[in-house]
Coordinates of C-alpha atoms in Angstrom, one line a residue:
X1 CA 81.6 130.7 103.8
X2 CA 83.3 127.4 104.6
X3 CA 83.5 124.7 102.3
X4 CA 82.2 122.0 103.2
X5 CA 83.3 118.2 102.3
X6 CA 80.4 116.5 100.2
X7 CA 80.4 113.2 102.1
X8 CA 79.5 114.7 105.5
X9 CA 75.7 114.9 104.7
X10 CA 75.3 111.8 102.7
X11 CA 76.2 107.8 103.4
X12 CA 76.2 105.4 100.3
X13 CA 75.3 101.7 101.3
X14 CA 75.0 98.7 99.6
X15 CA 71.4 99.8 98.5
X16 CA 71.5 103.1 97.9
X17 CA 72.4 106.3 99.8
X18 CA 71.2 107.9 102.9
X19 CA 71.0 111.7 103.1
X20 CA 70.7 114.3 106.0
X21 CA 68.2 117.0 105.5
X22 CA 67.0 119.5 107.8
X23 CA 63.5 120.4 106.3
X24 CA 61.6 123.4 106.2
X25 CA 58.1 123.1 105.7
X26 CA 55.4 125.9 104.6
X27 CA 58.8 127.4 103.0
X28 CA 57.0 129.2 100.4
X29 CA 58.6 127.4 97.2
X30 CA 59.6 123.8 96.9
X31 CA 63.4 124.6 96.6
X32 CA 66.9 122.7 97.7
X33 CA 69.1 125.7 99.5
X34 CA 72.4 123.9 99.8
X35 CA 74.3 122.2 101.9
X36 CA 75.1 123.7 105.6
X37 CA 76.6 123.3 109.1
X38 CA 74.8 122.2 112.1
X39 CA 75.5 124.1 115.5
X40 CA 77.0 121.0 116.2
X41 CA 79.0 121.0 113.7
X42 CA 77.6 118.0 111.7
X43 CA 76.3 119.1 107.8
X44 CA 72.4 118.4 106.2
X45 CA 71.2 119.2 102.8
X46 CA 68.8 122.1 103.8
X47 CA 65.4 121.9 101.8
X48 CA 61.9 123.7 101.9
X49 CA 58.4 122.6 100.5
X50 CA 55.4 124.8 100.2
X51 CA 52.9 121.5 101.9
X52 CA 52.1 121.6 106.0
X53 CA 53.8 119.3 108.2
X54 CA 50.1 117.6 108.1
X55 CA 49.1 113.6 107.1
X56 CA 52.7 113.2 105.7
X57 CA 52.0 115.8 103.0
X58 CA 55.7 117.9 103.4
X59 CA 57.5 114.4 103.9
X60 CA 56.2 113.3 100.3
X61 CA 56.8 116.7 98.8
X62 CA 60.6 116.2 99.5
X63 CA 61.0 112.7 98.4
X64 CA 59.5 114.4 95.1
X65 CA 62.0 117.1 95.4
X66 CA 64.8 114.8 96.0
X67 CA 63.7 112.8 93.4
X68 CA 63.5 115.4 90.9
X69 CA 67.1 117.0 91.6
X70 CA 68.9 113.3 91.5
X71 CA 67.0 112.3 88.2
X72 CA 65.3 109.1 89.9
X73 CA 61.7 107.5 90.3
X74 CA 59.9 109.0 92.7
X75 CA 59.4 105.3 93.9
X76 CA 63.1 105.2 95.1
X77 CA 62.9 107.8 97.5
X78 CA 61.9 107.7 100.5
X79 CA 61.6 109.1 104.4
X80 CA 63.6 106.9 106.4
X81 CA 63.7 108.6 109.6
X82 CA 62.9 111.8 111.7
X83 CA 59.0 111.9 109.7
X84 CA 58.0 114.2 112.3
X85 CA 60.9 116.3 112.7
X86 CA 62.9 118.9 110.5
X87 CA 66.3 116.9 110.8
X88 CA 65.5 114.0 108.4
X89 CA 66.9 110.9 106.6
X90 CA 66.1 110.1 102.6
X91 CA 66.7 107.3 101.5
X92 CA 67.6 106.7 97.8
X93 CA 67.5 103.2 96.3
X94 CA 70.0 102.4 93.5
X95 CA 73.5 102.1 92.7
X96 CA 75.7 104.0 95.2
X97 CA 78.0 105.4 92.8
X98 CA 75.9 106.8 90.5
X99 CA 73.8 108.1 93.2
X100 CA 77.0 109.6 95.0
X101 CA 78.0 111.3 91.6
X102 CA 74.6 112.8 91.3
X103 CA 75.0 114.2 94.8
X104 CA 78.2 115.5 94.3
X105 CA 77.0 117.2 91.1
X106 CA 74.3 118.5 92.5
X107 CA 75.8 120.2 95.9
X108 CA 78.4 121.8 93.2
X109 CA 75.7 123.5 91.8
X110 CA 73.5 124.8 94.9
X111 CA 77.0 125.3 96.5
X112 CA 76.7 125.8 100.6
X113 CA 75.3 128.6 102.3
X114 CA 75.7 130.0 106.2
X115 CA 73.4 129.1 108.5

């Protein structure tokens, strides 16, 4: 398994961070699976919510998800692009580098996984 750098799947801003997800809905369990590698090479935090891609329902079940695993209001999340696709950005309002600590903490702890 490679490692793989933590800034490659997330962008901090001015406002906030911007992360890549590749999102799995009807996945059986609402469940972050760790950071992997695209076939192009390019890296996504992979998720999976147990909601339908229907009427927005898997979008808002991971910005409650992301939410949860960053420690931050729900309010702060949100789907910034790709709401009908699995390759998705989240956008997180707040301080950068607190935000970018929390992400760092948190890919240590679901680690990365093949794809």
């Amino acid at each position: 398994m490679s490692q793989i750098a933590s800034t490659d799947w997330y962008r901090a801003g001015a406002h906030g961070i911007d992360i890549r997800v590749r999102l799995t809905p009807k996945g059986g369990r609402d469940a972050l699976d760790g950071i992997v590698a695209l076939a192009d090479g390019t890296s996504v935090l992979a998720a999976r919510v147990r909601s339908a891609p229907e009427k927005g329902a898997a979008n808002a079940a991971l910005e409650k998800l992301v939410a949860g695993a960053l420690g931050v209001a729900r309010a702060t999340v949100a789907v910034a692009s790709g709401h009908k696709a699995r390759l998705k950005t989240v956008h997180v309002d707040g301080d950068a580098r607190e935000l970018s600590g929390a992400l760092t903490a948190l890919a240590e702890s679901i680690g990365t996984r093949p794809n």
